[in-house]
Coordinates of C-alpha atoms and ligand atoms in Angstrom, one line a residue:
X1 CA 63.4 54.6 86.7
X2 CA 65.4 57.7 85.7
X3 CA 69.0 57.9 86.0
X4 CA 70.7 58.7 89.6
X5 CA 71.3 62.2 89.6
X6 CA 75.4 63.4 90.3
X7 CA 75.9 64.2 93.2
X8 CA 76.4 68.5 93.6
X9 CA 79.9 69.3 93.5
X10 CA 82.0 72.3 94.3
X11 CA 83.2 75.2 91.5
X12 CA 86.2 73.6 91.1
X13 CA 89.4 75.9 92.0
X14 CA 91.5 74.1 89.1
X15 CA 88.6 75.7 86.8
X16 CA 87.8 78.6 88.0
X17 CA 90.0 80.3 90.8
X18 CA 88.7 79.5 94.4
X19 CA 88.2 83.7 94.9
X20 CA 86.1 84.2 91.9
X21 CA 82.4 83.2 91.6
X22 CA 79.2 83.7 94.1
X23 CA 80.1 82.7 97.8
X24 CA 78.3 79.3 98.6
X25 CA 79.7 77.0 101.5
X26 CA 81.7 75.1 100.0
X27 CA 81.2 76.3 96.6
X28 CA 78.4 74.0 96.4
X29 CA 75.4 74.8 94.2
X30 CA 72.7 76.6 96.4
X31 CA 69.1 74.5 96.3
X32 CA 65.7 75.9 97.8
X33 CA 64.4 72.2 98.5
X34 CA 66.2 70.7 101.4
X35 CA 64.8 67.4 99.3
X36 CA 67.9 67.9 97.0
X37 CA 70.4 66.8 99.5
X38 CA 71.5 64.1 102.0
X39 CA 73.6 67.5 104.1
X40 CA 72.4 70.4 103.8
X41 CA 74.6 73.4 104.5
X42 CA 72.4 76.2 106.2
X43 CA 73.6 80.0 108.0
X44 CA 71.4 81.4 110.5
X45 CA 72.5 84.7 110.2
X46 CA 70.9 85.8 114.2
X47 CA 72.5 86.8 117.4
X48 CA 69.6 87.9 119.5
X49 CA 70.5 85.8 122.1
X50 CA 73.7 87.3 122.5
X51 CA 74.3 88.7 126.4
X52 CA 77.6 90.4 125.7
X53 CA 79.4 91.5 122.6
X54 CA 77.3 91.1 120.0
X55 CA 78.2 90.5 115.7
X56 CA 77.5 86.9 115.5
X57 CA 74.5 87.1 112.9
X58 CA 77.1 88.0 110.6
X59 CA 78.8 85.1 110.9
X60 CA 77.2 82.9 108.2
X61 CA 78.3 85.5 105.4
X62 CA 82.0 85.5 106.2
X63 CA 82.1 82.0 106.6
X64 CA 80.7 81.2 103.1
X65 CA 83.8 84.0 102.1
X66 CA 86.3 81.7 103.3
X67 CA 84.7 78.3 103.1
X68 CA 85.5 79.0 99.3
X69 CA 89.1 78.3 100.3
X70 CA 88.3 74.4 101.5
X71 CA 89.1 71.9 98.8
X72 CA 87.5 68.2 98.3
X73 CA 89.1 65.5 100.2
X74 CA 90.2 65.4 103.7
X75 CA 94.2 65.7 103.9
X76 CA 94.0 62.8 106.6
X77 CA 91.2 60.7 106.4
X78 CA 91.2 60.6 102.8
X79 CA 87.2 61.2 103.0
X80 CA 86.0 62.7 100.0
X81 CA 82.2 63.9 101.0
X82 CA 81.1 65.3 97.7
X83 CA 81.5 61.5 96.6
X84 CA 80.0 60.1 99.6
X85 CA 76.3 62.3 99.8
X86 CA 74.2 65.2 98.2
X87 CA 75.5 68.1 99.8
X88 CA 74.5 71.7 99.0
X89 CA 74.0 75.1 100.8
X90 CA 70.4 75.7 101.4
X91 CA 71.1 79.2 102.0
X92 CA 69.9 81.3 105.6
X93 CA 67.3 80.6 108.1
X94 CA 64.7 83.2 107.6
X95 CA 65.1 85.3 111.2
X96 CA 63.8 88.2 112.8
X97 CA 66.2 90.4 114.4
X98 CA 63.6 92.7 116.4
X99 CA 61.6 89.0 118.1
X100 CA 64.0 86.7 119.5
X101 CA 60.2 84.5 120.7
X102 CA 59.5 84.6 116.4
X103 CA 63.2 84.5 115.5
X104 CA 62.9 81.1 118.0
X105 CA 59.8 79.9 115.4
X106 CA 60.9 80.8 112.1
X107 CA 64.0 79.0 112.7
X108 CA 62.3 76.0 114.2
X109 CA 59.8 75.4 110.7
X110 CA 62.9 76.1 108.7
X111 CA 64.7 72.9 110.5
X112 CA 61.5 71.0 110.5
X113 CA 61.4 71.3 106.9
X114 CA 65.1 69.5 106.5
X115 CA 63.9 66.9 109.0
X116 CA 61.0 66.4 107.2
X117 CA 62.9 65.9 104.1
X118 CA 65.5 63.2 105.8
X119 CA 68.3 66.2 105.0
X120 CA 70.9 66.4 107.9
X121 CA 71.5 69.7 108.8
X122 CA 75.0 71.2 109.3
X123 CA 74.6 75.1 110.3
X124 CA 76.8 78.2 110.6
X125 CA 75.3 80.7 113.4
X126 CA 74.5 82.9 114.9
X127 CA 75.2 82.4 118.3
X128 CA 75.0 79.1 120.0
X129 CA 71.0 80.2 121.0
X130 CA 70.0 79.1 117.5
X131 CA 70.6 75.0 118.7
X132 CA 67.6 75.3 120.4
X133 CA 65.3 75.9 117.6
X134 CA 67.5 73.6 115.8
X135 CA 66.8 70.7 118.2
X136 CA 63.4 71.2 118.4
X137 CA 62.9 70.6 114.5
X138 CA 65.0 67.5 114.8
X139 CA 65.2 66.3 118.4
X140 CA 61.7 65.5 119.1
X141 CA 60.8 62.3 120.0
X142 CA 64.5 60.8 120.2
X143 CA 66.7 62.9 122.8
X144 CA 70.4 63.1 121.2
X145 CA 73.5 62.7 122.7
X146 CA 75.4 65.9 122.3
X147 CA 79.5 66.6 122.3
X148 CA 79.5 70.6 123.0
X149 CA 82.8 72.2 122.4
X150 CA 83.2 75.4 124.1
X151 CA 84.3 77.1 127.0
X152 CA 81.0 77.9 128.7
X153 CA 78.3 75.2 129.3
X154 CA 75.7 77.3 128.7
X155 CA 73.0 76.0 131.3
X156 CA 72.7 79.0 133.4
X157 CA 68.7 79.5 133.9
X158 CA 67.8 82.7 133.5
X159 CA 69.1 86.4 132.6
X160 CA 68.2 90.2 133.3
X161 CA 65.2 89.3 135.4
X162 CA 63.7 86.1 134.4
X163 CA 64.7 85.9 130.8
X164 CA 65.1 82.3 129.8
X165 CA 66.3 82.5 126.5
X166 CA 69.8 83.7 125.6
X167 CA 73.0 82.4 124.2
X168 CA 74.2 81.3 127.7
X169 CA 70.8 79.0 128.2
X170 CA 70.2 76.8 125.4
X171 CA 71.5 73.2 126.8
X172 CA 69.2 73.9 129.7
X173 CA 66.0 74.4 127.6
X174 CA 67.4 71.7 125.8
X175 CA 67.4 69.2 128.5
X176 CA 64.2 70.8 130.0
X177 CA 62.7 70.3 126.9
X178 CA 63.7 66.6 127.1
X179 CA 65.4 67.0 123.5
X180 CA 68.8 66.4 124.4
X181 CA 70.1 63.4 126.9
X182 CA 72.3 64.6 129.2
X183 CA 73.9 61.2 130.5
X184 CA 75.1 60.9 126.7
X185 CA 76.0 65.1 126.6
X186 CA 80.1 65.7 127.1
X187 CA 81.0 69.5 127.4
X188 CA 84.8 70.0 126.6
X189 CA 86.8 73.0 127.2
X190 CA 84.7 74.8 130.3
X191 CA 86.7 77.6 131.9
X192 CA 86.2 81.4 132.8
X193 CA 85.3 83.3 135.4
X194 CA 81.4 82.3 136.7
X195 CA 78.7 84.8 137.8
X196 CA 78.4 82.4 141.2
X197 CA 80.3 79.4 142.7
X198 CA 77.0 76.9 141.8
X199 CA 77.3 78.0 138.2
X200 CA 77.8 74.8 136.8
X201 CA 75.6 72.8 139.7
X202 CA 72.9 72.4 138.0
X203 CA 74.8 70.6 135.0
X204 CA 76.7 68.2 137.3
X205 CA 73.0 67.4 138.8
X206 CA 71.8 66.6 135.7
X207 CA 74.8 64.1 134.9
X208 CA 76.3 66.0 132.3
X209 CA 80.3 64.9 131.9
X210 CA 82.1 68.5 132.2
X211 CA 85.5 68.3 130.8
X212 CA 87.0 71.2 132.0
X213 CA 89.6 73.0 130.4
X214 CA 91.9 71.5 133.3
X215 CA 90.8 68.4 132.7
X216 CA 91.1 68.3 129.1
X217 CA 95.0 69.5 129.3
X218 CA 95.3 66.7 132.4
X219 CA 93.8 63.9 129.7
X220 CA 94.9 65.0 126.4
X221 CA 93.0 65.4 123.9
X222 CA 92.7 61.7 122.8
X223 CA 91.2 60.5 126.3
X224 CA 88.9 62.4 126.1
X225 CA 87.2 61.8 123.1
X226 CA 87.7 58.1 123.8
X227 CA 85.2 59.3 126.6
X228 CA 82.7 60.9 124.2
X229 CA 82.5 57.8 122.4
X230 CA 81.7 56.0 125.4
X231 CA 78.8 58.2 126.6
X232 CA 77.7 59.0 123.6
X233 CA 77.4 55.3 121.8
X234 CA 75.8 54.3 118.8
X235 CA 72.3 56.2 119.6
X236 CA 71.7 59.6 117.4
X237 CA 74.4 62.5 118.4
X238 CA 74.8 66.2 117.5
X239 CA 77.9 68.4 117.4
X240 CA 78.0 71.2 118.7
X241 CA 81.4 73.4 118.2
X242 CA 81.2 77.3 119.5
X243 CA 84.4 78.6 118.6
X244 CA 85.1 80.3 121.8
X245 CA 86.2 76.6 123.0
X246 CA 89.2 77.3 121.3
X247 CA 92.1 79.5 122.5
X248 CA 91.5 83.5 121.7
X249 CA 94.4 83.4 120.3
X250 CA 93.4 80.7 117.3
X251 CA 89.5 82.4 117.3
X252 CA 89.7 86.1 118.6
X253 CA 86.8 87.1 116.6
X254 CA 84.0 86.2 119.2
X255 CA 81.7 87.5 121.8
X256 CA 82.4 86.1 124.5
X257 CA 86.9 85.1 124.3
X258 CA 88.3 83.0 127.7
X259 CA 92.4 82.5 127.7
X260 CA 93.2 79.4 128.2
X261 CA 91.7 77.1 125.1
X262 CA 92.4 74.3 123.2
X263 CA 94.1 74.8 119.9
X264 CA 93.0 74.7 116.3
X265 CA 94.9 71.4 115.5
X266 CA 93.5 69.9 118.6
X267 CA 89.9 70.6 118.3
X268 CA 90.8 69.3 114.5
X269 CA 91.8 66.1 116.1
X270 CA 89.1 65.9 118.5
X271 CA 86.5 66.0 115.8
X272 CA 88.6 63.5 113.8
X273 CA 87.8 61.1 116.8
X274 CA 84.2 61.3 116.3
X275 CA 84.6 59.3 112.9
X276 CA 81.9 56.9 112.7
X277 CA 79.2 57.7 115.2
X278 CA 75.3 57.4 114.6
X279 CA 75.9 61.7 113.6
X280 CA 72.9 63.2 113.0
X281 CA 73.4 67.0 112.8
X282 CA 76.2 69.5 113.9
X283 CA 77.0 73.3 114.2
X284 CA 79.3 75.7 114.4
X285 CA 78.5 79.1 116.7
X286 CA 79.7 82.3 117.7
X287 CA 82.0 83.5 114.7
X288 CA 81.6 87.5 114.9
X289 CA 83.0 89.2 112.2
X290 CA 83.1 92.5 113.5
X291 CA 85.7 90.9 116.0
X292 CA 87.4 89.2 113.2
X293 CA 88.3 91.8 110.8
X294 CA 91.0 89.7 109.2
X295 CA 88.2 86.4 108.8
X296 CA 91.2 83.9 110.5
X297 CA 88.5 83.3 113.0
X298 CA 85.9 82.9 109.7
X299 CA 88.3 80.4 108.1
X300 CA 88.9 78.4 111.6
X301 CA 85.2 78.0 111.9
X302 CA 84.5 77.0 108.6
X303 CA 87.5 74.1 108.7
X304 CA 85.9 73.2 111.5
X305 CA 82.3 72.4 109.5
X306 CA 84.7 70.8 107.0
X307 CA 86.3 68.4 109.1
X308 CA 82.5 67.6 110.7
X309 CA 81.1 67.4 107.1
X310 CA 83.2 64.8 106.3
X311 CA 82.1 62.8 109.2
X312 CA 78.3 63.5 108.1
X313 CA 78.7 62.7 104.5
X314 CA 80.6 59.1 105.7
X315 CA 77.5 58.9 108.2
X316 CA 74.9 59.5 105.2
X317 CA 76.6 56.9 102.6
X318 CA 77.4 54.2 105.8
X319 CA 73.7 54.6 106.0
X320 CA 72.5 53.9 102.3
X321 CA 75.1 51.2 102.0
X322 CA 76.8 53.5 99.4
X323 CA 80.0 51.5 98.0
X324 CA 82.8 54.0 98.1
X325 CA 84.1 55.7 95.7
X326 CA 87.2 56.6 93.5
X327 CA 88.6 60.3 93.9
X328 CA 90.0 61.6 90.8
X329 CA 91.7 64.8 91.7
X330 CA 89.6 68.1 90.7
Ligands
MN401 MN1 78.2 78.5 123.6
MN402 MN1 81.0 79.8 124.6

């Protein structure tokens, strides 16, 4: 037997300053073998499903920027995730911004390649069309329970004429597709104006729990994930976070803003709550940085794959029986 590898570990900023170096998540090494890792960090840089205001394929770029300004143990929890798993940035899905069908595909045998290799996927869109492919690689066989945070609940049918694949359909094909469950899929943060009255029919049909925006403020924020847990279990679950859930005024710099969102801390908070659930994967969608010329909403979305990296990496050692570790202070 040869020795257990280290696990990868971030530049760290006490070395060499957090705005110098090449722009990794994380400041993790990059690997080309999703074998490498337990959590692999991947940007699909690919907004063709995008209806409205487009810019989202550029969101993987400027979130690796300011993911360089996330440090290595949770403030709160105290998890330290480069201690707990192999976590690296696997760099972009390949993606074709001229095919959205072959765009659908590439992404799809990039996935399958992680799930292939065990490696659980934590992804920077894009916009939120890209779970699709995503679930595909990794949802076959074993629908998931899915907590969606966003403001739409993106299960209209069809756009423009028949057109059944845009950003506004994916957790229909999903269910369609029989990858995701939706008696164990919560939506939190649903509001905005609707095309139709029945917009969101077909999601109550299909037993989804829709947390409206209303709701959520009615519940607080702690209810309600107490209710995600609930639905969700201790079967396989994905995370699904499009930034537009939040408030415009905490994540301007998207397609697709509604007033009236949950804030930063709370979405923080809500995420917390998901601590030790069976995850299995998560994302976060919809960061366009030609909206967000400052990157606030960059940085926002990139804490946000922080705080549900830290659940993963707990997730990935709980499930080798990893003893845990000492931090020293980097
Ligand atoms: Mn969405
Ligand atoms: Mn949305």
């Amino acid at each position: 037997m040869s020795e257990p590898r280290p696990f990868p570990k971030p530049q760290s900023g006490l070395v060499v300053p957090r705005f110098g170096g090449i722009a990794t998540f994380m400041r993790l090494p990059y690997f080309e073998d999703p074998a490498d890792v337990d959590i692999g960090l991947v940007g699909v840089p690919w907004d063709g499903g995008t209806t409205n205001r487009p810019g989202a394929r550029h969101g993987p770029r400027q979130m690796r920027e300011m993911s360089t300004l996330m440090r290595r143990v949770h403030h709160v929890s105290g998890i330290a995730p480069y201690e707990l798993a192999r976590i690296g940035d696997l760099g972009d899905a390949p993606v074709n911004p001229a095919s959205i069908d072959d765009s659908l595909k590439r992404i799809e045998a990039f996935y399958a390649r992680l799930h292939k290799a065990g490696t659980v996927p934590l992804t920077a869109g894009g916009d939120h069309l890209v779970i699709l492919p995503i679930l595909r690689a990794i949802a076959r066989r074993r629908p998931l329970g899915i907590v969606h945070f966003d403001a739409h609940s993106d299960t209209w049918d069809t756009y423009f004429g028949g057109h059944k694949y845009t950003h506004g359909t994916p957790f229909r094909r999903a269910i369609e597709e029989d990858l995701i469950d939706p008696k164990r899929t919560i939506q939190i943060g649903i509001r905005g104006s609707l095309y139709g009255n029945d917009d969101l029919k077909w999601a109550y049909d299909q037993g989804i729990r829709v947390v409206t925006i209303e709701e959520y403020f009615d519940l607080g924020p702690e209810k309600v994930i107490a209710e995600a847990r609930r639905l969700v279990g201790d079967q396989p679950t994905y995370v699904s976070f499009d930034v537009d859930g939040l408030d415009p005024v905490f994540a301007p710099g998207t397609g697709t803003p509604e007033v009236g969102g949950y804030s930063t801390h709370e979405a923080q908070r809500m995420i917390r709550g998901l601590r030790g659930l069976d995850l299995v994967g998560a994302d976060v969608v919809e960061v366009s940085p030609p909206f967000d010329p400052g990157g606030a909403t960059a940085l926002v979305g990139v804490t946000m794959m922080w705080e549900l990296m830290c659940l993963l990496a707990e997730g990935v050692s709980r499930r080798h029986n990893r003893p845990r570790p000492k931090v020293r202070r980097r």
